[in-house]
Coordinates of C-alpha atoms in Angstrom, one line a residue:
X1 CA -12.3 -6.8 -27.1
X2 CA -8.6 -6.1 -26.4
X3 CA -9.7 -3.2 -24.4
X4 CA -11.5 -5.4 -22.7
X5 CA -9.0 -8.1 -22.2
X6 CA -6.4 -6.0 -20.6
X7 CA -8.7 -4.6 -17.7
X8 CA -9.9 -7.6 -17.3
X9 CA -6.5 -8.9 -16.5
X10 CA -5.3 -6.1 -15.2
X11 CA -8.3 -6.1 -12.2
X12 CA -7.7 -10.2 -12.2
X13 CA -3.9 -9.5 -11.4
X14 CA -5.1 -6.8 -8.7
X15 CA -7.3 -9.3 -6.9
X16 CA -4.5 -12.3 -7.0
X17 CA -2.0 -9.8 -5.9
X18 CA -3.8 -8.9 -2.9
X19 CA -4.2 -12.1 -1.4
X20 CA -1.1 -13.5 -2.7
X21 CA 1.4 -11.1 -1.9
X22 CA 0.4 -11.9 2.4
X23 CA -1.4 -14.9 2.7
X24 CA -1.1 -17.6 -0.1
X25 CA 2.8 -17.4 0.4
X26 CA 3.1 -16.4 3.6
X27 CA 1.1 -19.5 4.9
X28 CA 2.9 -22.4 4.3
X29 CA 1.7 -24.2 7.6
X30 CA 2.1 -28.0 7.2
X31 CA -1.9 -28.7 7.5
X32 CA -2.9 -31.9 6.2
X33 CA -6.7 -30.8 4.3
X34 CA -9.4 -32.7 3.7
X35 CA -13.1 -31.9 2.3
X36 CA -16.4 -33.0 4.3
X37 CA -19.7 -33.4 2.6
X38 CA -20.5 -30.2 2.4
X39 CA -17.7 -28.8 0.7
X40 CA -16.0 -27.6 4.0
X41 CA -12.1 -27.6 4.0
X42 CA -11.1 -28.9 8.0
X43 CA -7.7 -28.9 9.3
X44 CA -6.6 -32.6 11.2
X45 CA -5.6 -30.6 14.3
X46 CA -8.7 -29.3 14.6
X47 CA -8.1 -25.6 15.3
X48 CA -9.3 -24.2 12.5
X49 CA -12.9 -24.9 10.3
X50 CA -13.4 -23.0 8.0
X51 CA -15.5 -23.0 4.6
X52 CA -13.6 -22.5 1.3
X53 CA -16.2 -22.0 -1.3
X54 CA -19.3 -22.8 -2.9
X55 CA -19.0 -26.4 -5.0
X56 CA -19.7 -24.6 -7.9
X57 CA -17.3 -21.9 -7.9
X58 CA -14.7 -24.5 -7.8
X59 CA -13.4 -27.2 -10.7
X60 CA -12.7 -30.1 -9.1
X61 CA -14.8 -32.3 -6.7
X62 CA -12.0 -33.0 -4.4
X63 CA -8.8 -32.3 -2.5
X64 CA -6.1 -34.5 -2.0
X65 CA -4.1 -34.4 1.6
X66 CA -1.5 -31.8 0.7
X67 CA -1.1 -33.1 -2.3
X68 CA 1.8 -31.1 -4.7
X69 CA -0.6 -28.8 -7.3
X70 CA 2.6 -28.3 -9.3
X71 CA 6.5 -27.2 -9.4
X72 CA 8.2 -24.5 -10.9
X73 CA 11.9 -25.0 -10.9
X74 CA 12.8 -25.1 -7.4
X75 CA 9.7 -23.9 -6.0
X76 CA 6.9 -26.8 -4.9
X77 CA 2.8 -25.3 -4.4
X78 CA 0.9 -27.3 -2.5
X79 CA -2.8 -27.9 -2.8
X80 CA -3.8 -26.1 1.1
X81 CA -1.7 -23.4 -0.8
X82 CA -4.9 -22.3 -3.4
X83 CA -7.5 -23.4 -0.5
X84 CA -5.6 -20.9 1.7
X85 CA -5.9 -18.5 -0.9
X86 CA -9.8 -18.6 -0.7
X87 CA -9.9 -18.4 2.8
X88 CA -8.2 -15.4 3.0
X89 CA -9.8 -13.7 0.1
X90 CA -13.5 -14.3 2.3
X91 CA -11.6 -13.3 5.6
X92 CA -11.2 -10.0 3.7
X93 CA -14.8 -9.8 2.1
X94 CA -13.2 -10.6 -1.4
X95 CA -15.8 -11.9 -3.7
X96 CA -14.5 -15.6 -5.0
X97 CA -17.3 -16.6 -7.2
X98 CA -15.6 -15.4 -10.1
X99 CA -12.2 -17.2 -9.4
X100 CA -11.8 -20.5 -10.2
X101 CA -8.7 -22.8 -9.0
X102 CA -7.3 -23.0 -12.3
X103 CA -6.8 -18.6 -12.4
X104 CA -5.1 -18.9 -9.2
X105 CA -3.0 -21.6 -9.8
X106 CA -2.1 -19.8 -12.8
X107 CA -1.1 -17.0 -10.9
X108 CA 0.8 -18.8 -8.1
X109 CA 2.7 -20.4 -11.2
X110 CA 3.7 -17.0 -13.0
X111 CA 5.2 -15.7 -9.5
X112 CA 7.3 -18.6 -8.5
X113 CA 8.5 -18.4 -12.2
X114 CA 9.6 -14.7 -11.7
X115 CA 11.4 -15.8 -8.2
X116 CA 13.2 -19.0 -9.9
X117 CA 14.4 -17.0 -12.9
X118 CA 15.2 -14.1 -10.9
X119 CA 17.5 -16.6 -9.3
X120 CA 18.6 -17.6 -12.4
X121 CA 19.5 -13.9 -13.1
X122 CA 20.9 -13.2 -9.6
X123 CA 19.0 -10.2 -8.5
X124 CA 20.1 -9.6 -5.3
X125 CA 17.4 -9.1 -2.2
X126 CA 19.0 -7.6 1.1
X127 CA 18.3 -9.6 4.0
X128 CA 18.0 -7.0 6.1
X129 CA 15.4 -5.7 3.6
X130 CA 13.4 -8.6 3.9
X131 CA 13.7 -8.9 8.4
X132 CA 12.1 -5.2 8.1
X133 CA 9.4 -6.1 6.2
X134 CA 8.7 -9.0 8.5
X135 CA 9.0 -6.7 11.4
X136 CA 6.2 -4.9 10.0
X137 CA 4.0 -7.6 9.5
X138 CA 4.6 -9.2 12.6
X139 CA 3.5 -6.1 14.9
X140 CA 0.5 -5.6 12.6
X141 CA -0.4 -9.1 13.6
X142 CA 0.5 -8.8 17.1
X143 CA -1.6 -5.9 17.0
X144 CA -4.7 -7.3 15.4
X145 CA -4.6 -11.1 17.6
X146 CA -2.7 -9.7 21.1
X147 CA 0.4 -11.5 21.6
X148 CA 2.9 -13.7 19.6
X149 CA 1.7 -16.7 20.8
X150 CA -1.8 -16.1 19.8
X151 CA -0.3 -15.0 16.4
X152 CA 2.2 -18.2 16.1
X153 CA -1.0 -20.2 17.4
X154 CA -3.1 -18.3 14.2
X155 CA -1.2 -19.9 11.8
X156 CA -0.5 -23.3 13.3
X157 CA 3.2 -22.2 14.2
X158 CA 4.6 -24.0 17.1
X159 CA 6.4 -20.4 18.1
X160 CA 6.8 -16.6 16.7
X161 CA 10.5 -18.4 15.2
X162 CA 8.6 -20.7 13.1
X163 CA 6.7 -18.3 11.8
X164 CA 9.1 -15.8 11.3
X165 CA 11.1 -18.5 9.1
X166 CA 8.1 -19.1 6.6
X167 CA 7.7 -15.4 6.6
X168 CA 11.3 -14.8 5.5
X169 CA 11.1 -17.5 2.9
X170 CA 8.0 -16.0 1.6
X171 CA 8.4 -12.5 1.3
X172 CA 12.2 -13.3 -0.5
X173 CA 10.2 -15.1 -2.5
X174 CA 8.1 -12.3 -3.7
X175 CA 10.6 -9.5 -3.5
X176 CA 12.5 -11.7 -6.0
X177 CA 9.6 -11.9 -8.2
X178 CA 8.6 -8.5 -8.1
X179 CA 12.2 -7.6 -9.1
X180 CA 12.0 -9.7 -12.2
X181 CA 8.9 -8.7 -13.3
X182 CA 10.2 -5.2 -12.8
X183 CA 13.4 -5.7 -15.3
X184 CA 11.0 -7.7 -17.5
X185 CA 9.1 -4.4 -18.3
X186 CA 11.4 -1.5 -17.4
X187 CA 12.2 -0.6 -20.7
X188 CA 9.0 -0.9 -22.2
X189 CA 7.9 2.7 -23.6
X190 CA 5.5 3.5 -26.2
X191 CA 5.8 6.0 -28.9
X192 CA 2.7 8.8 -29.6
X193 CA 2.1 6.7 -32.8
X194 CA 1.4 3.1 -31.0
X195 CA -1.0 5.2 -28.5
X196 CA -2.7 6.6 -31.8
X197 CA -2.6 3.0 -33.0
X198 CA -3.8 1.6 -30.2
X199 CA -7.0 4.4 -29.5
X200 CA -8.4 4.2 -33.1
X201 CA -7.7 -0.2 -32.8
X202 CA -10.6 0.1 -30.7
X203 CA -14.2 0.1 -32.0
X204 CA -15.8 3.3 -30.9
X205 CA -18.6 1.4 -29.1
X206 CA -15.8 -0.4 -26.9
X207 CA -13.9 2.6 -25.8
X208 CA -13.5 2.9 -22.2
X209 CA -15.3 5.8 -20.4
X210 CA -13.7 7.8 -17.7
X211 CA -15.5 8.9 -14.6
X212 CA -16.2 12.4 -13.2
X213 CA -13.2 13.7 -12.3
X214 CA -12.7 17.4 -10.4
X215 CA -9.5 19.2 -9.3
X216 CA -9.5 21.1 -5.9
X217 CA -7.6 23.6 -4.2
X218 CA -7.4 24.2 -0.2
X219 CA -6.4 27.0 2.1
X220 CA -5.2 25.8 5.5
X221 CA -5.1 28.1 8.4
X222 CA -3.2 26.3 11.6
X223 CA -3.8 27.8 14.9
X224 CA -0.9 29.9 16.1
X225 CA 1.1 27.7 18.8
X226 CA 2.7 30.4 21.3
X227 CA 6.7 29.7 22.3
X228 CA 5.2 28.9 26.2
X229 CA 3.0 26.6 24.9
X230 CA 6.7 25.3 23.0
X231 CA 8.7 25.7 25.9
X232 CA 6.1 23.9 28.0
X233 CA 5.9 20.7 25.7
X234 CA 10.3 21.0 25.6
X235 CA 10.0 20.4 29.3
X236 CA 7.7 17.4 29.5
X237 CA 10.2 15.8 27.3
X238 CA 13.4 16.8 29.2
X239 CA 11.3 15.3 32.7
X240 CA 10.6 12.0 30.5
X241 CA 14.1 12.0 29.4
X242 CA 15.9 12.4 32.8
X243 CA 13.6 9.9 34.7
X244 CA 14.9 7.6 31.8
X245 CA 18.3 8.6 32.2
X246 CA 18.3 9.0 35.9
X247 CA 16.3 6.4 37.1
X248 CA 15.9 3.6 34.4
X249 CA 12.5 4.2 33.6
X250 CA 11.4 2.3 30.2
X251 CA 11.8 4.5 27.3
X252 CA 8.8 1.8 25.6
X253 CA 6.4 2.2 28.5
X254 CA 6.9 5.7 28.8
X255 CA 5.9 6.1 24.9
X256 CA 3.1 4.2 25.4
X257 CA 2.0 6.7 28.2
X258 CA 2.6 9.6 26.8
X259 CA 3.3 9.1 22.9
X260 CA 0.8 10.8 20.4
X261 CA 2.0 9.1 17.9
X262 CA -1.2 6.1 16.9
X263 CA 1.4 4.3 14.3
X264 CA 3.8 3.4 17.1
X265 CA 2.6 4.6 20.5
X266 CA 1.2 1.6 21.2
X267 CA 4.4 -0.9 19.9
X268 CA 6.9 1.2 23.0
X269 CA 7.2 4.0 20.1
X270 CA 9.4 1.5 17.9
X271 CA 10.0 2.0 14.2
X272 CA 12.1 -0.8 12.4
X273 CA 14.7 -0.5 10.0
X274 CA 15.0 3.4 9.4
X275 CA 17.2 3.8 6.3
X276 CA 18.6 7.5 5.2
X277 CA 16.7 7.8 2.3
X278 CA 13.5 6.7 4.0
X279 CA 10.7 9.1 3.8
X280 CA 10.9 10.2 7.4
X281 CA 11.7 13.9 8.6
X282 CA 14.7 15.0 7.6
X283 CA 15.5 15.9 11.2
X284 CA 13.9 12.4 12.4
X285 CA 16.8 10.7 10.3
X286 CA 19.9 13.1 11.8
X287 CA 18.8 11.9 15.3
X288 CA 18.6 8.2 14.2
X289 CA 22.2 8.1 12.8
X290 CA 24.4 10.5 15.1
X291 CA 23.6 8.6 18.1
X292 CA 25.1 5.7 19.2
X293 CA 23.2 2.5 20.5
X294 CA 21.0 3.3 23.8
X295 CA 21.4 6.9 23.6
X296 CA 18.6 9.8 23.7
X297 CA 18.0 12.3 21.8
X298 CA 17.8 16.1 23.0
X299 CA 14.3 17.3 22.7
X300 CA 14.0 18.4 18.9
X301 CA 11.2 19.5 16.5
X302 CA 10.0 18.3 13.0
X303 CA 6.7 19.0 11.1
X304 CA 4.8 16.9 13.3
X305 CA 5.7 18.1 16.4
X306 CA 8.5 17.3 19.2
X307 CA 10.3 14.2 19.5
X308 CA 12.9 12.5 22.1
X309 CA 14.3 9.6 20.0
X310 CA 16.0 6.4 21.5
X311 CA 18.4 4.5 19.1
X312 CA 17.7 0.7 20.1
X313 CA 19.8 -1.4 17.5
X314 CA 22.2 0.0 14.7
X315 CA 22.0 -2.6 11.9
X316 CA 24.9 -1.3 9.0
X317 CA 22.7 1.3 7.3
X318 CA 19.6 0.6 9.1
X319 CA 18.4 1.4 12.8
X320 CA 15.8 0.6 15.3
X321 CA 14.3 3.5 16.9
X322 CA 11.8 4.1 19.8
X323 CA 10.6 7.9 20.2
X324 CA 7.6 10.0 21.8
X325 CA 5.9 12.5 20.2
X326 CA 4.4 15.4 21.8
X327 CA 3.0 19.0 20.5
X328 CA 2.1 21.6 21.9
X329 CA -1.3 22.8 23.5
X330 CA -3.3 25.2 21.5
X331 CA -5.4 27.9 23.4
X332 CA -8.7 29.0 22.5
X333 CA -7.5 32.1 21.7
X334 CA -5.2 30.8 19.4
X335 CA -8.4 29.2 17.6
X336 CA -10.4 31.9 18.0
X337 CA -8.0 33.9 16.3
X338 CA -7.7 30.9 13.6
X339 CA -11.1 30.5 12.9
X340 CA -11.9 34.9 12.4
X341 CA -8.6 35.0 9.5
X342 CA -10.3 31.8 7.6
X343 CA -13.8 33.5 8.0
X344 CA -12.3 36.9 6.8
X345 CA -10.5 35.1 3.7
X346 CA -13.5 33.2 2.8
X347 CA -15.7 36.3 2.6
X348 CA -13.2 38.5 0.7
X349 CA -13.1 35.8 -2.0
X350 CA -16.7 35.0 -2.0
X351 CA -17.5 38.9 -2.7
X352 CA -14.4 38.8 -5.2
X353 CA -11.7 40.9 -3.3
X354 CA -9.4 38.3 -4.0
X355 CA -9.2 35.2 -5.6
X356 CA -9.0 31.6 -3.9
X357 CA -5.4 31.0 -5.2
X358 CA -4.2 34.8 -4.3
X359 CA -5.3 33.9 -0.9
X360 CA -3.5 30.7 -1.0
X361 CA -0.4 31.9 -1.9
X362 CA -0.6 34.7 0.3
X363 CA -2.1 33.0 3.4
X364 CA -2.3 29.3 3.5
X365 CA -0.2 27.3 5.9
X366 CA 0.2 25.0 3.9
X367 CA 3.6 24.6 2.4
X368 CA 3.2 21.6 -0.3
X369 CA 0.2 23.5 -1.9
X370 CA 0.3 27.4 -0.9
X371 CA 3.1 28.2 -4.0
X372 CA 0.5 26.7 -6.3
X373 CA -2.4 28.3 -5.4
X374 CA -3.5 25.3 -3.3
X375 CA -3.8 22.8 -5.4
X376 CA -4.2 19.5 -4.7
X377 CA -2.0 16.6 -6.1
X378 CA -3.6 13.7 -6.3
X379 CA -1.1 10.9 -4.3
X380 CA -2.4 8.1 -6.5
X381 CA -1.0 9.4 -10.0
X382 CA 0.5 12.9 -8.6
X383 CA -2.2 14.4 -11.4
X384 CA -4.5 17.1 -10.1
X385 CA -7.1 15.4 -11.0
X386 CA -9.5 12.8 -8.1
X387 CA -12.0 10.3 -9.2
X388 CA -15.0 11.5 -7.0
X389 CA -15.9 7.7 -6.5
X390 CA -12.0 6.9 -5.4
X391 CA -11.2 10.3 -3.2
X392 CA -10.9 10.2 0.5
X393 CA -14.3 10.4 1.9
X394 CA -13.6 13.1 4.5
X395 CA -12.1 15.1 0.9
X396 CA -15.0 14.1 -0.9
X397 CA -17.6 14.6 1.7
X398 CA -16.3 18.2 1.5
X399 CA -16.2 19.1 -2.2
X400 CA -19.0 16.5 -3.5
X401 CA -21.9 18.9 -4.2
X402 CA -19.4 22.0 -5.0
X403 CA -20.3 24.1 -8.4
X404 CA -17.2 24.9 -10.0
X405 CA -15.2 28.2 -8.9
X406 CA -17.8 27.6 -5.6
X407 CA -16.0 27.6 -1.6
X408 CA -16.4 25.5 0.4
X409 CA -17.9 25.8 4.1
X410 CA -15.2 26.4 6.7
X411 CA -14.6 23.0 8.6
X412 CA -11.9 21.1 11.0
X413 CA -9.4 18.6 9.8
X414 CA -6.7 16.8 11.7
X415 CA -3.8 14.7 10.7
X416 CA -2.9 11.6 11.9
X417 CA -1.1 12.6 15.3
X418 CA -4.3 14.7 16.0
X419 CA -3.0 18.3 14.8
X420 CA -5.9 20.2 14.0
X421 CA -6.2 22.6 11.2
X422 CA -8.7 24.8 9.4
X423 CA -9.7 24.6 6.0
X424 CA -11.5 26.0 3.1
X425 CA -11.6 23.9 -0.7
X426 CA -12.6 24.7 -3.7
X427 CA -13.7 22.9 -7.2
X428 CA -11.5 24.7 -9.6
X429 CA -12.0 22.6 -12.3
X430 CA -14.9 19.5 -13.4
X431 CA -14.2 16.7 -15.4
X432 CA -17.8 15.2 -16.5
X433 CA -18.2 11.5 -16.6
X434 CA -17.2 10.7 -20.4
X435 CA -16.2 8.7 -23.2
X436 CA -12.4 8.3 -23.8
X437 CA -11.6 11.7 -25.7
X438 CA -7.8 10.8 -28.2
X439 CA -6.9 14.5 -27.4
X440 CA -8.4 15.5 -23.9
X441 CA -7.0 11.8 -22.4
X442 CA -3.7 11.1 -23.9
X443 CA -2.2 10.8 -21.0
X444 CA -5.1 8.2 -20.0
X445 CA -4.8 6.2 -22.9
X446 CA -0.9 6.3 -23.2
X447 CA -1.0 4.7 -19.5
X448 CA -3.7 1.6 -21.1
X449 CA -1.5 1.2 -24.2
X450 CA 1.6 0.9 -22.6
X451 CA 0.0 -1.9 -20.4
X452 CA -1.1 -3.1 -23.4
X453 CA 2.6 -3.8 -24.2
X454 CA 3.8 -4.7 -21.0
X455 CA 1.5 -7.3 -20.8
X456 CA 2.7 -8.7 -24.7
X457 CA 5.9 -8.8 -23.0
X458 CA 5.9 -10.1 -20.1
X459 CA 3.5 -13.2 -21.9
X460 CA 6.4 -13.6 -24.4
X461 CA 9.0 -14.0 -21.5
X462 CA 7.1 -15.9 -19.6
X463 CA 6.6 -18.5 -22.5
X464 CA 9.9 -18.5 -23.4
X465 CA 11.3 -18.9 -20.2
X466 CA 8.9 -22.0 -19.6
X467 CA 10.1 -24.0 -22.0
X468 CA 13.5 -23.2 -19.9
X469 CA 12.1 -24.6 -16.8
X470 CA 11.3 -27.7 -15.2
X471 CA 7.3 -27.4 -14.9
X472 CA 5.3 -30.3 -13.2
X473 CA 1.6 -29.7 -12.9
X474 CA -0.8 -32.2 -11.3
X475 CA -2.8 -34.1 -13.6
X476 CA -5.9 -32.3 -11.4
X477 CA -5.0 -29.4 -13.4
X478 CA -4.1 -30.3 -16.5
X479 CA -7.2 -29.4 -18.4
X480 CA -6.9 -25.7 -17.4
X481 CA -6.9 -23.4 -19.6
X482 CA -3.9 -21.3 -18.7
X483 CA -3.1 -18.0 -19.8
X484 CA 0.3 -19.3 -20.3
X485 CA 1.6 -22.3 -22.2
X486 CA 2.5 -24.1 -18.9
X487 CA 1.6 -27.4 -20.3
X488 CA 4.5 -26.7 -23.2
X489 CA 2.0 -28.1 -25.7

C-alpha cells in the first residue's frame, strides 16, 4: 500500500503540475462565474462558455461569484481559480473525472505555501529571469491565436500589458515555490540500507513491475557537404548581410524569408534572454556577447549549420538575438556516395566482418555516440536504457520488432532544421517486462525510496510551517479531506 501511495501521489502531483504550473496561476482574469442548470460555468462578459465538468465529478453543487476559496499568507485563490483549472485540463484532453475540487485546492494551497515561505526565507528570483520566461510564453501564444490582441482578447486582458503583468506575478510565484520545494528536499539522500528496508517493506504481491526496456546503438553516416557547396551558403549570407547593412533591409523579415530555423524563423529569427551558460553553441554564445547592440555578425558556422546573428537588446548578462540559419546544399552524389558506405557497413557486420560498435567507433558521424560504440543515452534519466512504450516513436518505430544483436534496415532521419542523415540501430541489449528484481533494479528502487522520503519531508515541513501561517479556507471546503493538516485540527 505505500508503494502504492507514493505513485499515486506522485502521478496526482504530475497531473496538478501540468495545469498549474501555466494556466491555474497564470489566469488570474477578473471574471465574475456563475453556474447554469446544467452545470455550465459562463463568464458575465459573455466571451467565453465553456463547460467545466460533469456534476458528479465535482463536490459542491454551486459556485459563488468569485468568491475567495482560501488564503495562504499573502496569497488570496479565488474560486474561477479551480474552475480555470478544469477548463484547461479538458482544453488539453486531460481526464478530470478522477479530480475532485478538494485535490486541487489542496494543491493550489501547498504551492502558494512554498511561494509565501520562500518569501519568508528570501530566495531570490531574477527579474530578468522571470521577463524571459514570459517572453517565451508569450510568442508561443502569439503563435498558436495570431496576434497580441487576439491573445490579450483570450484571456479577457484589456491589452498584451495586462497580461504580461498577471504573467509576471504568476510565474514569480511559481519560480518562488519551486525554489523552496527544492531546498526543502535537497539534502535528502538515502543510504543502501533504507533502500533494502524499503524493497523487502513491500509485500511481494505489491511490488511494482517494470516494463520492457531495450538499449540501442546507432551509426550515423552524414552526406559529405563539398567546400562550394560551403562557400556558396557563406555568400547568401554576406548578400543578406549587406542589403541589411547597405540598404536597411529588416534583419526579422529577412529571417523569416530565408531562415531554416522552425523554432524562430517565423518570430523574425528572435531568441530571448541568451545567458553564457545557456545550452546554445558554443560559437552561437561568442557572437551574442562580443557584439555591441545592432551589430551583425560575420557569417560563421556551428553544428547546425551557418548563422549571421543580430544583437537586438543587451540586458546585463542576458541578450536578445535575431539570426538566420542556412546550410549548405547536398548533391546527389554526395548521397549517393552516403547511402553505398552505410550499405557497405551494414553488410560487413551482418556477415560478421566487424562488429556494430567497431563500426561505430570507426565510422559513425556521430560524435556524442561514435566513442561509445553508438550507444544511445536515454535524455529522460541519461541511462541507456528506453521504455519501448515512452521512446520517440520515429526511434521506436525503428527498433520495435528488433531481435537482440539484430540491424536495423538502413533509413533517413533529419533533425529539427531539416539536416538529413543516414542511419543504422541496433538492440544491443532487452530488458523483458518484469517484476521489481532488489539486485537487477537498485537503481530503480533507490529512485522510489528516496521519493519515498522526500515526500515524509516535504509533508513534515509543510505541516509545520502551517501552523506558522495565516490559513483561511472557505467553509465550502472545510470538510475536505486534505493531505495536509490545513484545517490545523
Amino acid at each position: 500500500m505505500l508503494l502504492k501511495q507514493i505513485i499515486l501521489k506522485s502521478i496526482k502531483m504530475n497531473k496538478f503540475l501540468l495545469v498549474l504550473l501555466f494556466s491555474t496561476a497564470i489566469l488570474q482574469a477578473q471574471v465574475v462565474l456563475e453556474p447554469d442548470s446544467i452545470g455550465v460555468v459562463k463568464s458575465n462578459d459573455s466571451l467565453v462558455v465553456q463547460q467545466i465538468v460533469q456534476r458528479d465529478t465535482v463536490p459542491f453543487k454551486r459556485y459563488k461569484a468569485e468568491g475567495v476559496s482560501a488564503v495562504v499568507g499573502e496569497y488570496v485563490i479565488l474560486d474561477s481559480d479551480i474552475d480555470k483549472a478544469y477548463v484547461e485540463m479538458q482544453s488539453q484532453g486531460m481526464s478530470i473525472e478522477e479530480i475532485t475540487r478538494c485535490q486541487l485546492m489542496g494543491k493550489l494551497m501547498e504551492d502558494k505555501l512554498y511561494a509565501h515561505q520562500a518569501k519568508q526565507d528570501s530566495l531570490f528570483v531574477p527579474d530578468s529571469e522571470i521577463n524571459g520566461v514570459i517572453e517565451q510564453q508569450l510568442e508561443y501564444m502569439i503563435s498558436e491565436l495570431g496576434t497580441p490582441e487576439k491573445v490579450a482578447a483570450y484571456y479577457r486582458k484589456d491589452n498584451i500589458a495586462e497580461l504580461k503583468k498577471d504573467l509576471f506575478e504568476a510565474n514569480k510565484s511559481i519560480k518562488l515555490a519551486s525554489l523552496m520545494q527544492q531546498k526543502v528536499i535537497e539534502k535528502v539522500e538515502v543510504t543502501p540500507e533504507e533502500v533494502r528496508t524499503f524493497f523487502f517493506s513491500i509485500p511481494e504481491e505489491e511490488r511494482p513491475v517494470f516494463g520492457a526496456e531495450i538499449e540501442v546503438a546507432q551509426i550515423v553516416i552524414d552526406p559529405e557537404i563539398t567546400q562550394q557547396a560551403r562557400d556558396e551558403v557563406i555568400a547568401k549570407l554576406n548578400a543578406i548581410r549587406a542589403d541589411i547593412i547597405d540598404n536597411g533591409a529588416s534583419f526579422a523579415t529577412k529571417a523569416v524569408l530565408y531562415s531554416k530555423d522552425p523554432g524562430s524563423n517565423s518570430k523574425g529569427g528572435l531568441y530571448t534572454s541568451v545567458k553564457r551558460d545557456s545550452p546554445w553553441a558554443k560559437e552561437f554564445k561568442d557572437q551574442a556577447f562580443s557584439l555591441l547592440e545592432g551589430e551583425i555578425s560575420e557569417p560563421f558556422e556551428t553544428e547546425f549549420g551557418y548563422h549571421i546573428l543580430y544583437v537586438e537588446k543587451i540586458r546585463g548578462q542576458e541578450v536578445d538575438v535575431r539570426h538566420i540559419l542556412m546550410f549548405p546544399e547536398v548533391s546527389q552524389q554526395s548521397i549517393d556516395a552516403a547511402q553505398k558506405e552505410i550499405d557497405d557497413l551494414k553488410t560487413k557486420i551482418d556477415a560478421g566482418e566487424i562488429t556494430f560498435a567497431e563500426a561505430a567507433r570507426e565510422f559513425s558521424d556521430d560524435k556524442e555516440t561514435r566513442n561509445n560504440g553508438g550507444q544511445l543515452i536515454n535524455p529522460v534519466n541519461f541511462d541507456t536504457k528506453f521504455d519501448l512504450t515512452k521512446m520517440d516513436p520515429a526511434l521506436s518505430a525503428q527498433v520495435y520488432n528488433l531481435e537482440e544483436g539484430e540491424v536495423s534496415k538502413v533509413f533517413t532521419d533529419r533533425d529539427r532544421t531539416g539536416k538529413s542523415s543516414l542511419k543504422i540501430l541496433t538492440v544491443t541489449k532487452k530488458y523483458p517486462e518484469h517484476k521489481a528484481d532488489y539486485s537487477k533494479d537498485y537503481e530503480r528502487i533507490k529512485q522510489l525510496a528516496l521519493r519515498e522520503k522526500q515526500i515524509k519531508v516535504i509533508n513534515k515541513w509543510q505541516n509545520e510551517k502551517i501552523k506558522d501561517t495565516y490559513i483561511s479556507i472557505n467553509q465550502d471546503y472545510q470538510d475536505c479531506d486534505f493531505a495536509g493538516n490545513w484545517m490545523k485540527k
